[in-house]
Short mmCIF file of C-alpha atoms and ligand atoms in Angstrom, two decimals:
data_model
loop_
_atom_site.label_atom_id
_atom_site.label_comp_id
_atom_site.label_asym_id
_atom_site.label_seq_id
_atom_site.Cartn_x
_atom_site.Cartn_y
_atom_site.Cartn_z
CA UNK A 122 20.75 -24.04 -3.60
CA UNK A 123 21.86 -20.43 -2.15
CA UNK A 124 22.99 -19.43 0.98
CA UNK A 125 24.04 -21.82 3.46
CA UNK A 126 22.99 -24.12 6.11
CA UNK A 127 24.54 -22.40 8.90
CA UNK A 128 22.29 -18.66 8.02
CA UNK A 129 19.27 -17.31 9.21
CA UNK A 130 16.89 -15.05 7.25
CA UNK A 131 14.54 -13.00 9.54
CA UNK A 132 11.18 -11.52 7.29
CA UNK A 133 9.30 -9.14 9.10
CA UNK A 134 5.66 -8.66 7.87
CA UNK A 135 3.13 -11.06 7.04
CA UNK A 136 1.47 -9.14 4.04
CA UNK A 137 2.35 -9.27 0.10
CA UNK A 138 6.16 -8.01 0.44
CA UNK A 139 6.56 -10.65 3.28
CA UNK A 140 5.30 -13.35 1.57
CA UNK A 141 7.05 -13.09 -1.74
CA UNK A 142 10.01 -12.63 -0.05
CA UNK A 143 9.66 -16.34 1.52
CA UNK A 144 8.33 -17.32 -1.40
CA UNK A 145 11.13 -16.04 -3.44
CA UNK A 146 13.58 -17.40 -1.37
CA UNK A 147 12.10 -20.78 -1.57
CA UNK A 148 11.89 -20.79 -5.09
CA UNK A 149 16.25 -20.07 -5.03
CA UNK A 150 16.31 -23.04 -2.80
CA UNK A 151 17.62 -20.75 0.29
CA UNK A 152 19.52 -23.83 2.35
CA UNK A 153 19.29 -21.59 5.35
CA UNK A 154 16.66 -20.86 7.55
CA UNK A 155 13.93 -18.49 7.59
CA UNK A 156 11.99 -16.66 10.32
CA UNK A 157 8.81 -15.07 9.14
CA UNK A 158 7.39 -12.60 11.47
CA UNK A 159 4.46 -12.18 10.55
CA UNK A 160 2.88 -9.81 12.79
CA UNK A 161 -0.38 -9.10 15.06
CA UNK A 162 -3.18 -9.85 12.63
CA UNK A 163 -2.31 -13.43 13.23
CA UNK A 164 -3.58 -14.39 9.35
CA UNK A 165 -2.33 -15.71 6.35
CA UNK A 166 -1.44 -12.98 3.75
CA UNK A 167 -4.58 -12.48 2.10
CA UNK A 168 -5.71 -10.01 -0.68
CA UNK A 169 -5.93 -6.69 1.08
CA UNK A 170 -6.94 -4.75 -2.15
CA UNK A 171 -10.02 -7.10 -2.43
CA UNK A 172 -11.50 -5.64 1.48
CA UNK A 173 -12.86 -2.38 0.10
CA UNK A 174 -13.96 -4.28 -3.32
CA UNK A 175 -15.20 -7.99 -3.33
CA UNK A 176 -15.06 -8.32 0.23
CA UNK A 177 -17.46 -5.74 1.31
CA UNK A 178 -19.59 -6.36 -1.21
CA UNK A 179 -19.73 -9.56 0.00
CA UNK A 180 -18.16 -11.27 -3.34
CA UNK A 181 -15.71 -13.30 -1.68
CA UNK A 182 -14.76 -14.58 1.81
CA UNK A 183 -11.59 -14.90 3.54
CA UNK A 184 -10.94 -17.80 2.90
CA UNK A 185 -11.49 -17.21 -1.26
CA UNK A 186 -8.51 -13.99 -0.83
CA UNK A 187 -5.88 -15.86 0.94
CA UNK A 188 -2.59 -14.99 -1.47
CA UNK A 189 -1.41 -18.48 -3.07
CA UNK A 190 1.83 -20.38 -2.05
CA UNK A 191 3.47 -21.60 -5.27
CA UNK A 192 4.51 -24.65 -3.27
CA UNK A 193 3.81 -25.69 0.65
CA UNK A 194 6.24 -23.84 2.59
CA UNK A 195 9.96 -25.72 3.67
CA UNK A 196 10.65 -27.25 7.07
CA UNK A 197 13.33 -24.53 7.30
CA UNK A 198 10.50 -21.35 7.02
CA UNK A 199 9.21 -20.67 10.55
CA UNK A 200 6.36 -18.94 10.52
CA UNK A 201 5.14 -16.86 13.73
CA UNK A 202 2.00 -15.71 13.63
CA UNK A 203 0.75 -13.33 15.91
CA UNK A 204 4.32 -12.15 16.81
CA UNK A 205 6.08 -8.81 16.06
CA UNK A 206 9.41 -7.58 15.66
CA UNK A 207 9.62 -4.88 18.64
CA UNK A 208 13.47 -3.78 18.29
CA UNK A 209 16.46 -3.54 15.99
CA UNK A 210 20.08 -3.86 17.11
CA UNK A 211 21.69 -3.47 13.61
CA UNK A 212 25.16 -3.99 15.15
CA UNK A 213 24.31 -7.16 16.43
CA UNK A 214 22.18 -7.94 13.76
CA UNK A 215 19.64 -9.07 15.82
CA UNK A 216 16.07 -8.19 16.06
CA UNK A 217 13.93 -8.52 18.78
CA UNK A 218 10.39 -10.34 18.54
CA UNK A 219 7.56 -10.17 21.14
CA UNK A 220 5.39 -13.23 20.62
CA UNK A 221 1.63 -13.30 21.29
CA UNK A 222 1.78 -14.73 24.63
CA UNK A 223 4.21 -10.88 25.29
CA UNK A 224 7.07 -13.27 25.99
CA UNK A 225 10.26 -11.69 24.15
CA UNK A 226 13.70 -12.98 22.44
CA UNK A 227 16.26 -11.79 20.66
CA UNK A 228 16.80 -13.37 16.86
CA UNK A 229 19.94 -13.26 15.29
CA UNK A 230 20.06 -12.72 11.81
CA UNK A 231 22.10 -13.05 8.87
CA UNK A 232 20.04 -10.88 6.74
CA UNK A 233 16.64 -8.88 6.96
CA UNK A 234 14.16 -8.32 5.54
CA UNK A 235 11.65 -5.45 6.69
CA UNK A 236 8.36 -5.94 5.08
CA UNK A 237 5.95 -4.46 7.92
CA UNK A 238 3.94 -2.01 5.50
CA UNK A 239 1.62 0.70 6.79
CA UNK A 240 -1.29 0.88 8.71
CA UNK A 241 -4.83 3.20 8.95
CA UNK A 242 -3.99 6.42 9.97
CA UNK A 243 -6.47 7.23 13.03
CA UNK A 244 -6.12 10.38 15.06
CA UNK A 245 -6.03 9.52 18.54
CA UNK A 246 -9.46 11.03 19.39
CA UNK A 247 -11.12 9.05 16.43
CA UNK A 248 -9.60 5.70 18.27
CA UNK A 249 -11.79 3.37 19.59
CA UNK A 250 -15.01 5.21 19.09
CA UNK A 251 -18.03 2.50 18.67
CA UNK A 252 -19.52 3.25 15.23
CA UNK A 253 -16.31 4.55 13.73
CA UNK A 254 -14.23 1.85 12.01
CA UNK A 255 -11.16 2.39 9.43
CA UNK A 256 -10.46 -0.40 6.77
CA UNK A 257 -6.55 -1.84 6.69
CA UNK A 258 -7.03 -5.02 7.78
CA UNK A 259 -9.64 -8.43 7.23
CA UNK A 260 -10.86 -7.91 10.83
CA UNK A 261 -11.62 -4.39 9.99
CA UNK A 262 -13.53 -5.63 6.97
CA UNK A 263 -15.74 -7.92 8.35
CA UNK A 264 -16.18 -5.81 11.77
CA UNK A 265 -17.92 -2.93 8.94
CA UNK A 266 -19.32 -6.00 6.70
CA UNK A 267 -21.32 -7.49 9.90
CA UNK A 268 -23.27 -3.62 10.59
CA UNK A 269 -24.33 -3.78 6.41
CA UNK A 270 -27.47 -5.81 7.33
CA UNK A 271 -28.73 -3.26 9.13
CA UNK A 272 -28.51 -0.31 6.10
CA UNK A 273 -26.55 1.91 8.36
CA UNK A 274 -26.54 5.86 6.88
CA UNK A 275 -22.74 6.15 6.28
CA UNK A 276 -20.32 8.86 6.00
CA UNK A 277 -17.08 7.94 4.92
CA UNK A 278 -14.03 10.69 5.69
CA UNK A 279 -11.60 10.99 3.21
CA UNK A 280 -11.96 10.72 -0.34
CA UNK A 281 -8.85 9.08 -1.32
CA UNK A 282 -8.24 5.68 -2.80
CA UNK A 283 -9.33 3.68 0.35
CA UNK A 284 -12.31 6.15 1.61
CA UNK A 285 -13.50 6.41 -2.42
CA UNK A 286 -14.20 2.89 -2.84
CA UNK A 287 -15.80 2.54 0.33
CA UNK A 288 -17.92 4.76 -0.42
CA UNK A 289 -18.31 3.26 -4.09
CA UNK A 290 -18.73 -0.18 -2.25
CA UNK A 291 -20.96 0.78 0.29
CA UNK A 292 -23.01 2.60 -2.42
CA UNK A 293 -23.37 -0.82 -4.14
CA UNK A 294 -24.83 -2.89 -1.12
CA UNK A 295 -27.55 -0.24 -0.91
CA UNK A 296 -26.59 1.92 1.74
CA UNK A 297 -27.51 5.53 2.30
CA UNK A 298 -23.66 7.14 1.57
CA UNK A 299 -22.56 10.41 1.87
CA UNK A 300 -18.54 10.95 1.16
CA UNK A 301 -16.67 14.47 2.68
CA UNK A 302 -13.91 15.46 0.73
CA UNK A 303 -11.33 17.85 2.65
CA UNK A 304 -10.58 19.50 -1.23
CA UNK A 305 -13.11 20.03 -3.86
CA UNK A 306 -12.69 16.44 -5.87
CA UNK A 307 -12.23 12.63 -4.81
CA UNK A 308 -8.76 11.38 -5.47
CA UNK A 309 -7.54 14.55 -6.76
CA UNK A 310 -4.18 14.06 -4.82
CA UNK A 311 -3.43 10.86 -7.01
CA UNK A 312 -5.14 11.71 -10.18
CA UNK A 313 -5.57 15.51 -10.47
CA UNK A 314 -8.40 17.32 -11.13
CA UNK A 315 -9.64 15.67 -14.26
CA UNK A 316 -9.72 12.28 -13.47
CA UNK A 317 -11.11 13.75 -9.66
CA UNK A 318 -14.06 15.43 -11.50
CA UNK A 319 -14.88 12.29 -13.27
CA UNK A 320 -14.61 10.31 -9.73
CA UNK A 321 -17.16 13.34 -7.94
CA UNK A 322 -19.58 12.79 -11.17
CA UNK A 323 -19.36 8.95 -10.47
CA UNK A 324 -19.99 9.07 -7.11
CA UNK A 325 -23.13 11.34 -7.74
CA UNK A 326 -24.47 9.35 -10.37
CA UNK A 327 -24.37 7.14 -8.25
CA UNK A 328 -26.53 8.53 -5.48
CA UNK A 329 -23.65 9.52 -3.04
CA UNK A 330 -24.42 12.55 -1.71
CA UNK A 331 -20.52 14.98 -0.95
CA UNK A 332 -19.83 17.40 1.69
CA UNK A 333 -16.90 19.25 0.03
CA UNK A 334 -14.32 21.12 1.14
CA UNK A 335 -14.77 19.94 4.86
CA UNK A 336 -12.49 18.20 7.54
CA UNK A 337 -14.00 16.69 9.90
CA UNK A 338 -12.70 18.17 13.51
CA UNK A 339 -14.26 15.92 16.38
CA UNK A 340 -16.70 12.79 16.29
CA UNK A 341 -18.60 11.78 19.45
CA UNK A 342 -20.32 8.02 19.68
CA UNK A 343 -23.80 8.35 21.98
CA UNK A 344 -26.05 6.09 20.23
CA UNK A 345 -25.42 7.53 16.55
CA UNK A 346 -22.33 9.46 15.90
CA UNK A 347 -21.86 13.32 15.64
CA UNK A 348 -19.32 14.49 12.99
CA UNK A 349 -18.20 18.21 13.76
CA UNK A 350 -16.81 20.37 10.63
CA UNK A 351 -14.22 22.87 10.50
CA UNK A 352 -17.11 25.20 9.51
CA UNK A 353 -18.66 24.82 12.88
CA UNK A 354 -21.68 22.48 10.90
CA UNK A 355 -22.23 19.03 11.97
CA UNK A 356 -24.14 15.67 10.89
CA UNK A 357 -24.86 11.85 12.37
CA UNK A 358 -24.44 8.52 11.13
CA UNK A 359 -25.04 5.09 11.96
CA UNK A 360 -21.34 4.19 11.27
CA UNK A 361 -18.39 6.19 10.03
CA UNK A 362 -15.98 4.73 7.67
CA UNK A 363 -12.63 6.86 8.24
CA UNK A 364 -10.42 6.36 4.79
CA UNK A 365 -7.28 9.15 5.90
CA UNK A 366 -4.19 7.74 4.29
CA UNK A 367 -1.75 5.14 6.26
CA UNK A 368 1.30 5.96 8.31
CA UNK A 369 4.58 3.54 7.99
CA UNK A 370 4.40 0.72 10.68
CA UNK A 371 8.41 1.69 11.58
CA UNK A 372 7.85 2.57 15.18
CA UNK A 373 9.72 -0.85 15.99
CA UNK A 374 12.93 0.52 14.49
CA UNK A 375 13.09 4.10 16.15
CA UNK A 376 16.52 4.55 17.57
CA UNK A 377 18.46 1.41 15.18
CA UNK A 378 20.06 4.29 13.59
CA UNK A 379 18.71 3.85 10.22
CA UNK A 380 16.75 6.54 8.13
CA UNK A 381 13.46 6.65 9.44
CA UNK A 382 12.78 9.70 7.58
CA UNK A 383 9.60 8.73 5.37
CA UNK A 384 9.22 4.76 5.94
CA UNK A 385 13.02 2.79 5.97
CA UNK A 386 15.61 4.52 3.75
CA UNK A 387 17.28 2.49 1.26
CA UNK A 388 19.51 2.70 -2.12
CA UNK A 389 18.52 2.14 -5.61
CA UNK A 390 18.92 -1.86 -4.38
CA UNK A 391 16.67 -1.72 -1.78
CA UNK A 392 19.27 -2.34 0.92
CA UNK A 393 19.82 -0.02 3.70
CA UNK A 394 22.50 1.62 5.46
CA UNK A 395 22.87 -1.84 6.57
CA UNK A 396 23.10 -3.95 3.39
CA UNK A 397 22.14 -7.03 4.93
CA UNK A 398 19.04 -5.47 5.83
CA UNK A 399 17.04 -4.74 3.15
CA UNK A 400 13.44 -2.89 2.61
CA UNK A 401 10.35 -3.43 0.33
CA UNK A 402 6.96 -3.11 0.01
CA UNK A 403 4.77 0.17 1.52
CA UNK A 404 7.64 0.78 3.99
CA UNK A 405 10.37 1.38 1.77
CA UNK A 406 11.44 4.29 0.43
CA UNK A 407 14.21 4.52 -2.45
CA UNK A 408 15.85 6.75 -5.00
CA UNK A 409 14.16 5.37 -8.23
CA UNK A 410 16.57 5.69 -10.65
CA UNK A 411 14.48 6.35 -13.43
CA UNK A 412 12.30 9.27 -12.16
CA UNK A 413 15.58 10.82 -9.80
CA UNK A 414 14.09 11.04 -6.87
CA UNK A 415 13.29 9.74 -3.35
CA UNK A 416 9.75 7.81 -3.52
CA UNK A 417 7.65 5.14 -1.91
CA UNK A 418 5.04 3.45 -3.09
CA UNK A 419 1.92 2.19 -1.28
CA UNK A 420 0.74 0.42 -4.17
CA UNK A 421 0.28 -3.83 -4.10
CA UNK A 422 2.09 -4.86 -7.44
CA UNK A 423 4.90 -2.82 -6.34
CA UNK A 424 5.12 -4.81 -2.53
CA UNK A 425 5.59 -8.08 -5.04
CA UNK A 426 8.04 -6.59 -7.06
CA UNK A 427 9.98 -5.29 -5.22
CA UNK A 428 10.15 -7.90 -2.62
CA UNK A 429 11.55 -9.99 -5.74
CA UNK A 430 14.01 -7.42 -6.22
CA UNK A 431 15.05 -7.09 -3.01
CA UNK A 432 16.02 -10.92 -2.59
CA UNK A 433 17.87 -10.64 -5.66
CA UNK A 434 19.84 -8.13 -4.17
CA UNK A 435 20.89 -9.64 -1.50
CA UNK A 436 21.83 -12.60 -3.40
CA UNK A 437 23.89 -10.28 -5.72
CA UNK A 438 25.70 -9.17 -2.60
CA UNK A 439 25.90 -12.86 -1.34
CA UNK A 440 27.62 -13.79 -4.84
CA UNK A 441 29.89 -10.57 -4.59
CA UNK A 442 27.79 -9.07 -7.94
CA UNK A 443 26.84 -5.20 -8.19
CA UNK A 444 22.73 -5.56 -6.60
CA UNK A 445 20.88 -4.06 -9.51
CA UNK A 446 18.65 -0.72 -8.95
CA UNK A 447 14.93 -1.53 -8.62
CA UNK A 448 13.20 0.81 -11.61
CA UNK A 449 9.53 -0.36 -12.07
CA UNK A 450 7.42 1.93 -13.16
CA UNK A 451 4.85 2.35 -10.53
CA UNK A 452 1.31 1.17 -10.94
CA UNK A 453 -2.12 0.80 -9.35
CA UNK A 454 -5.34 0.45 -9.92
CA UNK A 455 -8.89 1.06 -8.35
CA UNK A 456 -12.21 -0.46 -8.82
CA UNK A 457 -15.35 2.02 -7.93
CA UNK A 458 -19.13 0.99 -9.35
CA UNK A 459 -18.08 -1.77 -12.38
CA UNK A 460 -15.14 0.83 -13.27
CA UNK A 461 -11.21 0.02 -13.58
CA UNK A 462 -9.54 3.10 -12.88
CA UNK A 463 -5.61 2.23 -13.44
CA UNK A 464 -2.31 4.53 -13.80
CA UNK A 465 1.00 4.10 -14.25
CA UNK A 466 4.17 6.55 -13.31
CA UNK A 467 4.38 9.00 -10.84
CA UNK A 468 2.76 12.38 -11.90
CA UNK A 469 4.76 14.01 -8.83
CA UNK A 470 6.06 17.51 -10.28
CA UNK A 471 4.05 17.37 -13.51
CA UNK A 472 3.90 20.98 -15.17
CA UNK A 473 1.16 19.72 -18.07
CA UNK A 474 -1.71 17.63 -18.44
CA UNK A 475 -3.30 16.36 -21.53
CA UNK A 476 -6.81 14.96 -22.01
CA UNK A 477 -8.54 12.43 -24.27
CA UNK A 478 -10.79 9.15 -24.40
CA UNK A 479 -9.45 5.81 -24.61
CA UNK A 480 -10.58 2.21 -24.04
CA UNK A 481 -14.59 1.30 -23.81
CA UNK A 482 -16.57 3.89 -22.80
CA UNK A 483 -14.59 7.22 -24.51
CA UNK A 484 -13.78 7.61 -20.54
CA UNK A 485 -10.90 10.59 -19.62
CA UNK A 486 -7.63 9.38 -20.41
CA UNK A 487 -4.70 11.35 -18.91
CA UNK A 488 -1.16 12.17 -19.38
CA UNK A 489 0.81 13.90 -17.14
CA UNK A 490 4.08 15.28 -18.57
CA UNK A 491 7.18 16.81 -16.96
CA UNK A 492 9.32 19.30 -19.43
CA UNK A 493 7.64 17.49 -22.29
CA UNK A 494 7.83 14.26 -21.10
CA UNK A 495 5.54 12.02 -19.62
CA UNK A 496 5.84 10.89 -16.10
CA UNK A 497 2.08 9.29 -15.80
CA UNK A 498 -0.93 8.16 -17.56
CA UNK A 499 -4.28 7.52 -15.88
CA UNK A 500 -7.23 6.10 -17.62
CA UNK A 501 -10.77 4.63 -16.97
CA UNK A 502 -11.57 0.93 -18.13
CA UNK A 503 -8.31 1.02 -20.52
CA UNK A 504 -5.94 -1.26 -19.63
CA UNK A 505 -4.48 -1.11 -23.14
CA UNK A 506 -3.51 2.15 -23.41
CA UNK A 507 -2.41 2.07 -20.02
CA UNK A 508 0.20 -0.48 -20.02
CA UNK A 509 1.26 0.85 -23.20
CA UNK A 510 2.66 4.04 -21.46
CA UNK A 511 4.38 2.10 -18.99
CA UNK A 512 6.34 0.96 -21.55
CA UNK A 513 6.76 4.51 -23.13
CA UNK A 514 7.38 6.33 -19.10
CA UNK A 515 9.89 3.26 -19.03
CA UNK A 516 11.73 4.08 -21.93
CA UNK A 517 11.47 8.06 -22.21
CA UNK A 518 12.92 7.91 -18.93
CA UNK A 519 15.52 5.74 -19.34
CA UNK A 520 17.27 7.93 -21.36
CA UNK A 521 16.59 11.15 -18.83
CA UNK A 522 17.02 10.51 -15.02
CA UNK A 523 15.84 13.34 -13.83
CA UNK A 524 17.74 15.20 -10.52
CA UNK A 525 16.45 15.60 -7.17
CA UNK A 526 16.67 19.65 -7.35
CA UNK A 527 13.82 19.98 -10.38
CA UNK A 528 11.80 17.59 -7.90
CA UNK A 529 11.89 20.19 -5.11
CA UNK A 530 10.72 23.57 -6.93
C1 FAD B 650 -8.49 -1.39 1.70
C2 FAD B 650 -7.28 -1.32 0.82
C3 FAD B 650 -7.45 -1.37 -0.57
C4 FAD B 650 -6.34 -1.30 -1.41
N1 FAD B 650 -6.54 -1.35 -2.75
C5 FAD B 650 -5.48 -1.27 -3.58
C6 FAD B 650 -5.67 -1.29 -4.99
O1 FAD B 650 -6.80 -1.37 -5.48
N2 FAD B 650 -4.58 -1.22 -5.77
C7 FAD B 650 -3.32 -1.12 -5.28
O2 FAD B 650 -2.36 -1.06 -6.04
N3 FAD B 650 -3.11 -1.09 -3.93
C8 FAD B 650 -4.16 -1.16 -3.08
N4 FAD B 650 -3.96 -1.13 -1.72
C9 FAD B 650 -2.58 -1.03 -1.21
C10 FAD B 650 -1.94 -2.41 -1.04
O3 FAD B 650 -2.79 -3.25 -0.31
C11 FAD B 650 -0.59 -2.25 -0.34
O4 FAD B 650 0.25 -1.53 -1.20
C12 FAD B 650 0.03 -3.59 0.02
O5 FAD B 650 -0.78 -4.30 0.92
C13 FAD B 650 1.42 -3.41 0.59
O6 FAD B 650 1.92 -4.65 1.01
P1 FAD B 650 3.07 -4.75 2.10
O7 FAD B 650 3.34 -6.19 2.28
O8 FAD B 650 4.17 -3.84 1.74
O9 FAD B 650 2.46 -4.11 3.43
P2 FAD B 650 1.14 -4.37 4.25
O10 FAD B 650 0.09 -4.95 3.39
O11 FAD B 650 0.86 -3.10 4.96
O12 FAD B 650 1.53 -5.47 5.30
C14 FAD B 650 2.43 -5.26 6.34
C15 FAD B 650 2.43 -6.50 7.21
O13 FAD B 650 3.40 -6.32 8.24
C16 FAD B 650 2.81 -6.66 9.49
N5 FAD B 650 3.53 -5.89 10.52
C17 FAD B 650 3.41 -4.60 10.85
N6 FAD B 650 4.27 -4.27 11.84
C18 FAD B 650 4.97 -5.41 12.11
C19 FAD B 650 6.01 -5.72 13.02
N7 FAD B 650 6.52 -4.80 13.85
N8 FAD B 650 6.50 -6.99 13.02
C20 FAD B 650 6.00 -7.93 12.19
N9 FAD B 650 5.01 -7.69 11.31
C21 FAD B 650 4.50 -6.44 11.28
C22 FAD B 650 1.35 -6.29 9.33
O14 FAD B 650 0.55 -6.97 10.28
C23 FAD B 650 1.11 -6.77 7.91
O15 FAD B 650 0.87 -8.14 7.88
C24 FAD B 650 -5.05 -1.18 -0.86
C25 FAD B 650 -4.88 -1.12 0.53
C26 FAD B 650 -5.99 -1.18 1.36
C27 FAD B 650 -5.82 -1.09 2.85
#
C-alpha cells in the first residue's frame, strides 16, 4: 500500500499516458483515490497507432485495439468519461472538470497527473469541410473507413508519419492515392533525406502518385473537393485525408502559471513547477538528461514509459527520496506497405550521416551522429540492429550529456 486513504489523485487524459498511470498506481496499491478524466472521446484507451495501420485496413475493430487492464480497475478509480479538465488553480490544487452534460466542479487534488496528449492540427478554414477528415482519434477512423467502399480518389496532405501511412494504408485497400509533400521527400523531417528517398520510392512503387514541393493553400467542399496550391495549380478529390502534425491539447491550463511554452514544462522527473503535478506522455516536455536538451516526444512507447516514471516520481517525493530523471532513449516505429520502419534517439542537431543495409531485405540503415557520436539510428525491417543502438545511444551518451548551447547553433 502507498499513499493514504485520506488523498486524491486526479489523471487527466484517457489515452496511453492516462491509463498507465492508473494502472501503475493500482499495481503500488495507491490506498487513495483516483479521478480519471478521461476526456471528450468518451472511449476506452484503445490502440491509436493501430487507426492509420490495421484499422483502416480493416484488420481489426475497436473492440480488438482496446489497450488491456492488467487487472479490473479498484472501487477507488473513478473513471469519467466524456468529461474534461477545463481549468487549473495550482494554488489550490484544484482542477476544474466540465462533465458531458456541461455541468462543472471543482476537484481537489493531492497530486496530478496531466496526461491530455495532442490532437490533429487543422487550420481553421480546413475545419468542418465535408470530404476533408484528419485521423487522431477512433471516430475519425471509422468516419474515413465508412467512405472506403466507395474507392474514393484521395489526396492525403502532409507526408509525415500520420499522412505517410495513410497514404500507404489507403494505397493497400485499393484506392486511387495521390500524397503532396510540402518538401521534396516523405518523412524527411524525422528521418532525413535517405530514409525519405526510400519512403518517396515506396510510395511510387506502390502506385501513389506525389505532388512535391506543394502546400496546399485553400480547399473548398461542393460536391468533390478543390485543393488550391501555393503555385496557383489546383486538383479534386473524393475525400481529403489532412496528416499536418498535432498541436498540445494544453489550452485548459493557459493562465495556471506553469510553462506552457512547447506542451507542460517539467524537470528531468517529470514534475512541474508544481511537483505534485506531474507531466507525461505527448504533452510533456523535459530536459532529457542524456541528450542535454529540452524535448518532447510524440511517440506511444514513450507515453507508457514515462507515465511509469512519472508515478515513481511522485512516490519518490511521497517517501522523501531524490525522483529519478526519466532518460529513455526515444523510439518509434512506422508500418507503410508490409514494411517496419523503426528508429531510436533523437537525430536533432546531427552534423553526419552514415549509410548501410541491415536486417532482411539489405534495406537503408542509418546513423545519425553528433561530434562523432551517435544520437540516432533508423532502419527498415531491422529490429535487431535497431535496438542494438539503443543500447549503444544509451551508453555513449551516458558518459557525454551534451549542453543546451551546441543544441541551438
Ligand atoms: C494515427 C496515429 C498513428 C500513430 N502511429 C504511431 C506509431 O506507429 N508509432 C509511434 O510510436 N507512435 C504513433 N503515434 C503516436 C502515439 O499514438 C502517441 O504518441 C500516443 O497516443 C500518446 O499518448 P498520450 O496518452 O500521451 O496522448 P494521446 O494519445 O494524445 O491522448 C490524450 C488523451 O487526453 C484526452 N484529453 C485531451 N484534452 C483533455 C482534457 N482537457 N481533459 C481530459 N482529457 C483530455 C484525449 O481525449 C485523449 O484521450 C500515432 C498517432 C496517431 C494519431
Amino acid at each position: 500500500m502507498v499513499g493514504e486513504t485520506s488523498q486524491t489523485i486526479v489523471v487527466a487524459g484517457g489515452s496511453l499516458a492516462g491509463h498507465t498511470v492508473v494502472t501503475e498506481l493500482e499495481r503500488h496499491g495507491f490506498a487513495g483515490q483516483i479521478v480519471w478524466v478521461r476526456g471528450r472521446e468518451g472511449t476506452a484507451p484503445y490502440s491509436r497507432p493501430a487507426l492509420s495501420k490495421e484499422l483502416i485496413q480493416g484488420k481489426v475493430t475497436a473492440e480488438t485495439i482496446r489497450l488491456p487492464v492488467p487487472q479490473p480497475y479498484g472501487p477507488r478509480v473513478r473513471i469519467m468519461d466524456g468529461a474534461v479538465c477545463a481549468g487549473l488553480d495550482p494554488h489550490a490544487d484544484r482542477v476544474l472538470v466540465t462533465q458531458p452534460d456541461l455541468s462543472e466542479r471543482w476537484i481537489d487534488f493531492d497530486a496530478l497527473f496531466v496526461c491530455t496528449g495532442t490532437q490533429a492540427r487543422v487550420p481553421e478554414a480546413f475545419a468542418g469541410l465535408p470530404g476533408v477528415h484528419s485521423l487522431r482519434t477512433l471516430a475519425d477512423a471509422e468516419r474515413i473507413k465508412d467512405r472506403l467502399a466507395v474507392r474514393p480518389r484521395t489526396v492525403v496532405v502532409g507526408a509525415g508519419l500520420v499522412g505517410s501511412e495513410m497514404a500507404a494504408s489507403l494505397r493497400s485497400c485499393g484506392l486511387p492515392v495521390e500524397l503532396i509533400v510540402q518538401g521534396q521527400l516523405p518523412m524527411e523531417a524525422v528521418f532525413g533525406a535517405e530514409l525519405g528517398r526510400f519512403c518517396l520510392e515506396r510510395h511510387h512503387a506502390n502506385g501513389v502518385t506525389t505532388r512535391l514541393g506543394a502546400t496546399v493553400t485553400a480547399l473548398t467542399a461542393e460536391g468533390p473537393v478543390t485543393l488550391t496550391y501555393d503555385d496557383g495549380e489546383s486538383s479534386t478529390a473524393d475525400m481529403v485525408v489532412l496528416g499536418l502534425g498535432a498541436v498540445t491539447s494544453c489550452d485548459w491550463l493557459d493562465g495556471c502559471g506553469l510553462d506552457l511554452s512547447d506542451g507542460l514544462g517539467c524537470d528531468e522527473a517529470l514534475r512541474t513547477a508544481r511537483p505534485n503535478i506531474l507531466a507525461a506522455g505527448d504533452v510533456a516536455n523535459w530536459r532529457h538528461p542524456l541528450f542535454g536538451h529540452r524535448m518532447r516526444v510524440e511517440h506511444w512507447s514513450n507515453a507508457s514509459a514515462q507515465a511509469r516514471h512519472a508515478v515513481e516520481s511522485w512516490l519518490a517525493g511521497q517517501e522523501g527520496r531524490q525522483p529519478p530523471a526519466f532518460a529513455d532513449v526515444p523510439y518509434f516505429w512506422s508500418d507503410q506497405y508490409g514494411l517496419k520502419y523503426q528508429m531510436v534517439g533523437h537525430a536533432r542537431g546531427h552534423d553526419e550521416v552514415h549509410v548501410e543495409e541491415a536486417g532482411t531485405g539489405g534495406y537503408p540503415f542509418v546513423t545519425y551522429l553528433r561530434g562523432g557520436r551517435i544520437v540516432a539510428a533508423a532502419g527498415v525491417n531491422a529490429p535487431r540492429a535497431v535496438m542494438r543502438m539503443k543500447a549503444r545511444i544509451q551508453a555513449d551518451l551516458a558518459g557525454d550529456p551534451t549542453s543546451e548551447e551546441v543544441y541551438a547553433r
